[in-house]
mmCIF file of C-alpha atoms in Angstrom:
data_model
loop_
_atom_site.group_PDB
_atom_site.id
_atom_site.type_symbol
_atom_site.label_atom_id
_atom_site.label_comp_id
_atom_site.label_asym_id
_atom_site.label_seq_id
_atom_site.Cartn_x
_atom_site.Cartn_y
_atom_site.Cartn_z
ATOM 1 C CA UNK A 62 144.299 143.882 -45.255
ATOM 2 C CA UNK A 63 143.029 144.421 -41.602
ATOM 3 C CA UNK A 64 142.263 141.139 -39.619
ATOM 4 C CA UNK A 65 141.291 140.478 -35.979
ATOM 5 C CA UNK A 66 142.227 137.303 -33.888
ATOM 6 C CA UNK A 67 140.531 136.249 -30.822
ATOM 7 C CA UNK A 68 141.689 133.180 -28.595
ATOM 8 C CA UNK A 69 140.531 130.604 -27.432
ATOM 9 C CA UNK A 70 137.524 130.008 -29.089
ATOM 10 C CA UNK A 71 135.991 128.102 -26.470
ATOM 11 C CA UNK A 72 136.835 128.375 -22.294
ATOM 12 C CA UNK A 73 135.513 126.422 -19.385
ATOM 13 C CA UNK A 74 136.877 127.373 -16.291
ATOM 14 C CA UNK A 75 136.030 126.714 -12.759
ATOM 15 C CA UNK A 76 134.736 129.401 -10.290
ATOM 16 C CA UNK A 77 137.436 131.268 -8.557
ATOM 17 C CA UNK A 78 139.892 130.539 -11.295
ATOM 18 C CA UNK A 79 142.003 132.955 -13.121
ATOM 19 C CA UNK A 80 140.855 134.186 -16.904
ATOM 20 C CA UNK A 81 143.173 135.502 -19.779
ATOM 21 C CA UNK A 82 141.566 136.258 -22.990
ATOM 22 C CA UNK A 83 143.668 137.692 -25.879
ATOM 23 C CA UNK A 84 143.358 139.724 -28.890
ATOM 24 C CA UNK A 85 145.365 141.091 -31.509
ATOM 25 C CA UNK A 86 144.646 143.178 -34.801
ATOM 26 C CA UNK A 87 146.877 143.001 -37.972
ATOM 27 C CA UNK A 88 147.336 145.271 -40.784
ATOM 28 C CA UNK A 89 146.674 148.709 -38.826
ATOM 29 C CA UNK A 90 148.104 151.277 -36.116
ATOM 30 C CA UNK A 91 146.835 152.631 -33.327
ATOM 31 C CA UNK A 92 143.348 151.215 -33.378
ATOM 32 C CA UNK A 93 140.671 152.115 -31.076
ATOM 33 C CA UNK A 94 140.000 148.380 -29.137
ATOM 34 C CA UNK A 95 136.920 147.203 -27.475
ATOM 35 C CA UNK A 96 135.724 143.823 -25.327
ATOM 36 C CA UNK A 97 132.180 143.729 -25.479
ATOM 37 C CA UNK A 98 130.215 140.869 -23.446
ATOM 38 C CA UNK A 99 127.087 138.944 -24.749
ATOM 39 C CA UNK A 100 125.122 137.274 -22.138
ATOM 40 C CA UNK A 101 122.148 135.649 -22.888
ATOM 41 C CA UNK A 102 119.067 137.299 -23.818
ATOM 42 C CA UNK A 103 121.149 140.341 -23.595
ATOM 43 C CA UNK A 104 122.334 142.744 -26.083
ATOM 44 C CA UNK A 105 126.197 143.386 -26.642
ATOM 45 C CA UNK A 106 127.492 145.428 -23.488
ATOM 46 C CA UNK A 107 130.713 147.325 -23.600
ATOM 47 C CA UNK A 108 133.187 146.479 -21.140
ATOM 48 C CA UNK A 109 136.462 148.015 -22.057
ATOM 49 C CA UNK A 110 137.678 150.169 -24.230
ATOM 50 C CA UNK A 111 141.344 151.814 -25.338
ATOM 51 C CA UNK A 112 142.395 154.435 -27.436
ATOM 52 C CA UNK A 113 145.955 153.742 -27.100
ATOM 53 C CA UNK A 114 149.035 151.713 -25.204
ATOM 54 C CA UNK A 115 148.528 151.418 -21.543
ATOM 55 C CA UNK A 116 145.251 153.845 -21.779
ATOM 56 C CA UNK A 117 141.885 151.713 -20.906
ATOM 57 C CA UNK A 118 138.652 152.609 -19.640
ATOM 58 C CA UNK A 119 136.210 150.700 -17.724
ATOM 59 C CA UNK A 120 132.538 151.252 -18.571
ATOM 60 C CA UNK A 121 131.122 149.169 -16.048
ATOM 61 C CA UNK A 122 132.387 147.980 -12.782
ATOM 62 C CA UNK A 123 132.984 144.205 -13.023
ATOM 63 C CA UNK A 124 135.349 141.400 -11.997
ATOM 64 C CA UNK A 125 137.205 141.946 -15.079
ATOM 65 C CA UNK A 126 140.131 143.928 -15.945
ATOM 66 C CA UNK A 127 141.855 144.746 -19.547
ATOM 67 C CA UNK A 128 145.145 145.789 -20.404
ATOM 68 C CA UNK A 129 146.868 146.984 -23.611
ATOM 69 C CA UNK A 130 150.452 146.028 -23.367
ATOM 70 C CA UNK A 131 151.334 146.902 -27.001
ATOM 71 C CA UNK A 132 149.708 149.000 -29.861
ATOM 72 C CA UNK A 133 147.516 146.097 -31.429
ATOM 73 C CA UNK A 134 147.165 143.408 -28.447
ATOM 74 C CA UNK A 135 144.154 143.629 -26.212
ATOM 75 C CA UNK A 136 144.023 141.380 -23.178
ATOM 76 C CA UNK A 137 140.792 140.545 -21.230
ATOM 77 C CA UNK A 138 141.388 139.094 -17.554
ATOM 78 C CA UNK A 139 140.121 138.257 -13.978
ATOM 79 C CA UNK A 140 141.702 137.077 -10.984
ATOM 80 C CA UNK A 141 138.946 135.005 -9.738
ATOM 81 C CA UNK A 142 136.214 134.090 -12.193
ATOM 82 C CA UNK A 143 132.474 134.489 -10.855
ATOM 83 C CA UNK A 144 129.443 132.473 -12.306
ATOM 84 C CA UNK A 145 128.155 135.319 -13.696
ATOM 85 C CA UNK A 146 131.098 136.225 -15.909
ATOM 86 C CA UNK A 147 129.980 133.456 -18.156
ATOM 87 C CA UNK A 148 129.318 134.656 -21.715
ATOM 88 C CA UNK A 149 130.153 135.261 -25.082
ATOM 89 C CA UNK A 150 133.549 137.634 -24.981
ATOM 90 C CA UNK A 151 134.099 139.750 -28.502
ATOM 91 C CA UNK A 152 136.916 142.016 -29.407
ATOM 92 C CA UNK A 153 136.510 144.742 -31.657
ATOM 93 C CA UNK A 154 138.483 147.146 -33.456
ATOM 94 C CA UNK A 155 138.194 150.771 -35.175
ATOM 95 C CA UNK A 156 139.817 153.624 -36.658
ATOM 96 C CA UNK A 157 140.132 156.671 -34.354
ATOM 97 C CA UNK A 158 136.354 158.447 -34.393
ATOM 98 C CA UNK A 159 134.946 155.892 -36.497
ATOM 99 C CA UNK A 160 131.485 153.977 -35.861
ATOM 100 C CA UNK A 161 132.478 151.024 -37.838
ATOM 101 C CA UNK A 162 133.653 148.170 -35.511
ATOM 102 C CA UNK A 163 135.562 145.393 -36.719
ATOM 103 C CA UNK A 164 134.673 142.122 -34.919
ATOM 104 C CA UNK A 165 136.658 139.069 -34.023
ATOM 105 C CA UNK A 166 135.730 135.933 -33.684
ATOM 106 C CA UNK A 167 134.648 135.532 -30.091
ATOM 107 C CA UNK A 168 135.264 133.575 -26.823
ATOM 108 C CA UNK A 169 132.829 131.533 -25.347
ATOM 109 C CA UNK A 170 133.325 131.095 -21.759
ATOM 110 C CA UNK A 171 131.395 128.830 -19.536
ATOM 111 C CA UNK A 172 132.251 129.493 -15.611
ATOM 112 C CA UNK A 173 131.410 126.019 -13.663
ATOM 113 C CA UNK H 134 121.662 157.355 -20.949
ATOM 114 C CA UNK H 135 121.327 155.521 -24.162
ATOM 115 C CA UNK H 136 119.311 152.244 -24.650
ATOM 116 C CA UNK H 137 118.529 150.531 -27.703
ATOM 117 C CA UNK H 138 115.245 148.227 -27.638
ATOM 118 C CA UNK H 139 114.278 145.427 -29.999
ATOM 119 C CA UNK H 140 111.353 143.970 -28.973
ATOM 120 C CA UNK H 141 111.327 140.677 -31.345
ATOM 121 C CA UNK H 142 113.942 137.599 -30.425
ATOM 122 C CA UNK H 143 112.961 135.908 -33.503
ATOM 123 C CA UNK H 144 111.297 136.988 -36.674
ATOM 124 C CA UNK H 145 110.016 134.374 -38.741
ATOM 125 C CA UNK H 146 108.782 135.075 -42.888
ATOM 126 C CA UNK H 147 108.297 133.352 -46.292
ATOM 127 C CA UNK H 148 110.694 133.893 -48.659
ATOM 128 C CA UNK H 149 109.780 136.880 -51.045
ATOM 129 C CA UNK H 150 107.566 138.511 -48.072
ATOM 130 C CA UNK H 151 108.401 141.470 -46.903
ATOM 131 C CA UNK H 152 110.683 142.099 -43.871
ATOM 132 C CA UNK H 153 110.895 144.468 -41.250
ATOM 133 C CA UNK H 154 113.266 144.653 -38.223
ATOM 134 C CA UNK H 155 112.175 146.796 -35.342
ATOM 135 C CA UNK H 156 114.466 149.449 -33.238
ATOM 136 C CA UNK H 157 113.459 152.152 -31.006
ATOM 137 C CA UNK H 158 116.342 154.064 -29.323
ATOM 138 C CA UNK H 159 116.405 156.653 -26.223
ATOM 139 C CA UNK H 160 118.437 159.045 -26.543
ATOM 140 C CA UNK H 161 118.707 162.678 -25.389
ATOM 141 C CA UNK H 162 121.057 164.115 -28.185
ATOM 142 C CA UNK H 163 121.104 163.668 -31.866
ATOM 143 C CA UNK H 164 121.994 159.971 -32.469
ATOM 144 C CA UNK H 165 123.966 158.008 -35.033
ATOM 145 C CA UNK H 166 122.016 154.821 -35.654
ATOM 146 C CA UNK H 167 123.718 151.771 -37.239
ATOM 147 C CA UNK H 168 122.273 148.148 -38.224
ATOM 148 C CA UNK H 169 124.858 145.073 -37.650
ATOM 149 C CA UNK H 170 124.581 141.634 -38.998
ATOM 150 C CA UNK H 171 125.912 138.102 -37.787
ATOM 151 C CA UNK H 172 125.424 135.551 -40.801
ATOM 152 C CA UNK H 173 125.536 132.410 -39.305
ATOM 153 C CA UNK H 174 129.381 130.962 -38.557
ATOM 154 C CA UNK H 175 130.305 134.382 -39.621
ATOM 155 C CA UNK H 176 131.293 137.675 -37.487
ATOM 156 C CA UNK H 177 129.273 140.328 -36.599
ATOM 157 C CA UNK H 178 129.886 142.995 -39.205
ATOM 158 C CA UNK H 179 128.483 146.434 -39.827
ATOM 159 C CA UNK H 180 125.363 146.213 -42.514
ATOM 160 C CA UNK H 181 124.179 149.873 -42.469
ATOM 161 C CA UNK H 182 123.872 153.333 -41.041
ATOM 162 C CA UNK H 183 121.425 156.055 -41.255
ATOM 163 C CA UNK H 184 123.682 158.584 -42.014
ATOM 164 C CA UNK H 185 124.701 156.988 -45.404
ATOM 165 C CA UNK H 186 121.025 156.559 -46.560
ATOM 166 C CA UNK H 187 122.093 153.559 -48.482
ATOM 167 C CA UNK H 188 120.700 150.396 -49.683
ATOM 168 C CA UNK H 189 122.400 147.370 -48.791
ATOM 169 C CA UNK H 190 121.876 144.059 -49.818
ATOM 170 C CA UNK H 191 117.969 145.527 -50.670
ATOM 171 C CA UNK H 192 117.744 146.720 -46.827
ATOM 172 C CA UNK H 193 116.949 150.246 -45.848
ATOM 173 C CA UNK H 194 116.489 151.827 -42.934
ATOM 174 C CA UNK H 195 115.034 155.458 -41.874
ATOM 175 C CA UNK H 196 115.715 156.938 -39.052
ATOM 176 C CA UNK H 197 112.200 158.670 -37.681
ATOM 177 C CA UNK H 198 113.268 160.785 -34.911
ATOM 178 C CA UNK H 199 109.666 161.474 -33.643
ATOM 179 C CA UNK H 200 109.215 157.771 -32.990
ATOM 180 C CA UNK H 201 112.740 157.503 -32.116
ATOM 181 C CA UNK H 202 112.803 154.748 -34.439
ATOM 182 C CA UNK H 203 115.117 152.925 -37.213
ATOM 183 C CA UNK H 204 113.607 150.148 -38.359
ATOM 184 C CA UNK H 205 115.192 147.709 -41.007
ATOM 185 C CA UNK H 206 113.094 146.942 -44.119
ATOM 186 C CA UNK H 207 113.730 144.793 -47.185
ATOM 187 C CA UNK H 208 110.386 144.658 -49.605
ATOM 188 C CA UNK H 209 111.358 140.776 -50.341
ATOM 189 C CA UNK H 210 113.224 138.436 -48.271
ATOM 190 C CA UNK H 211 115.802 136.365 -49.519
ATOM 191 C CA UNK H 212 117.038 133.012 -47.636
ATOM 192 C CA UNK H 213 120.263 134.452 -47.311
ATOM 193 C CA UNK H 214 118.958 137.179 -45.336
ATOM 194 C CA UNK H 215 118.542 134.683 -42.479
ATOM 195 C CA UNK H 216 120.902 135.987 -39.463
ATOM 196 C CA UNK H 217 120.803 137.601 -36.464
ATOM 197 C CA UNK H 218 120.495 141.304 -36.614
ATOM 198 C CA UNK H 219 121.426 144.233 -34.249
ATOM 199 C CA UNK H 220 120.639 147.772 -33.993
ATOM 200 C CA UNK H 221 123.175 149.924 -32.616
ATOM 201 C CA UNK H 222 123.481 153.610 -31.546
ATOM 202 C CA UNK H 223 126.399 155.778 -31.438
ATOM 203 C CA UNK H 224 125.388 158.500 -29.250
ATOM 204 C CA UNK H 225 129.013 160.311 -28.224
ATOM 205 C CA UNK H 226 132.271 160.369 -28.201
ATOM 206 C CA UNK H 227 134.273 157.896 -25.328
ATOM 207 C CA UNK H 228 136.973 159.831 -23.565
ATOM 208 C CA UNK H 229 140.140 159.946 -25.659
ATOM 209 C CA UNK H 230 138.557 159.438 -29.205
ATOM 210 C CA UNK H 231 136.681 156.439 -29.238
ATOM 211 C CA UNK H 232 132.845 156.008 -29.878
ATOM 212 C CA UNK H 233 130.542 154.076 -27.738
ATOM 213 C CA UNK H 234 128.132 151.937 -29.844
ATOM 214 C CA UNK H 235 125.053 150.825 -27.480
ATOM 215 C CA UNK H 236 123.694 147.483 -28.974
ATOM 216 C CA UNK H 237 120.090 146.208 -28.842
ATOM 217 C CA UNK H 238 119.636 142.402 -27.836
ATOM 218 C CA UNK H 239 119.301 141.339 -31.206
ATOM 219 C CA UNK H 240 116.421 139.935 -33.755
ATOM 220 C CA UNK H 241 117.174 136.345 -35.111
ATOM 221 C CA UNK H 242 115.429 136.453 -38.951
ATOM 222 C CA UNK H 243 114.593 133.572 -40.017
ATOM 223 C CA UNK H 244 113.771 133.230 -43.825
ATOM 224 C CA UNK H 245 111.347 130.025 -44.905
ATOM 225 C CA UNK H 246 111.154 128.404 -48.174
#
């Protein structure tokens, strides 16, 4: 069966520090991968998606970047965190062409 | 641009009472609508999609294109229905084969005894 992992679960980082959140999927090949963010009082906002290795599309301009070094690995990064980067980050995967997203457990990021 | 609006942050009902979680959308094309749910300490997961016209855990949702709504309904609320519910819209393909889901802000449903 397919599973999706995210880590860390919780992270507290100072402003200006770098960020690396990792997401891996098991039990499937060539999934679509997504990074969503949920800020307080807002819906889930799509940040990045990937349809293949090295293929990253950004939905909103921001201080973050994403990479997909392997088929089932998706990384969210930042060189210098801002206070506004605080939020709950969710990784998700789907079969190509499907609207059924499978979400990971999420990472709670607090930038202080 | 596509948008999903869930006007209620919190909805509290008594066990056995009817439930209606409101969702309105804005999209110029032909939308596909979904409800996702997150139970306490569990992951966000798909509950139902309008195209399937199915009832899941007693919940149904009808797409009303005239009112641009996709409200989630259940005739008799159960305690285990307490969760966060998100309405989502799929309005078009992403470059390369993905599908973009636009989510609402969510409604926390609390079923009281």
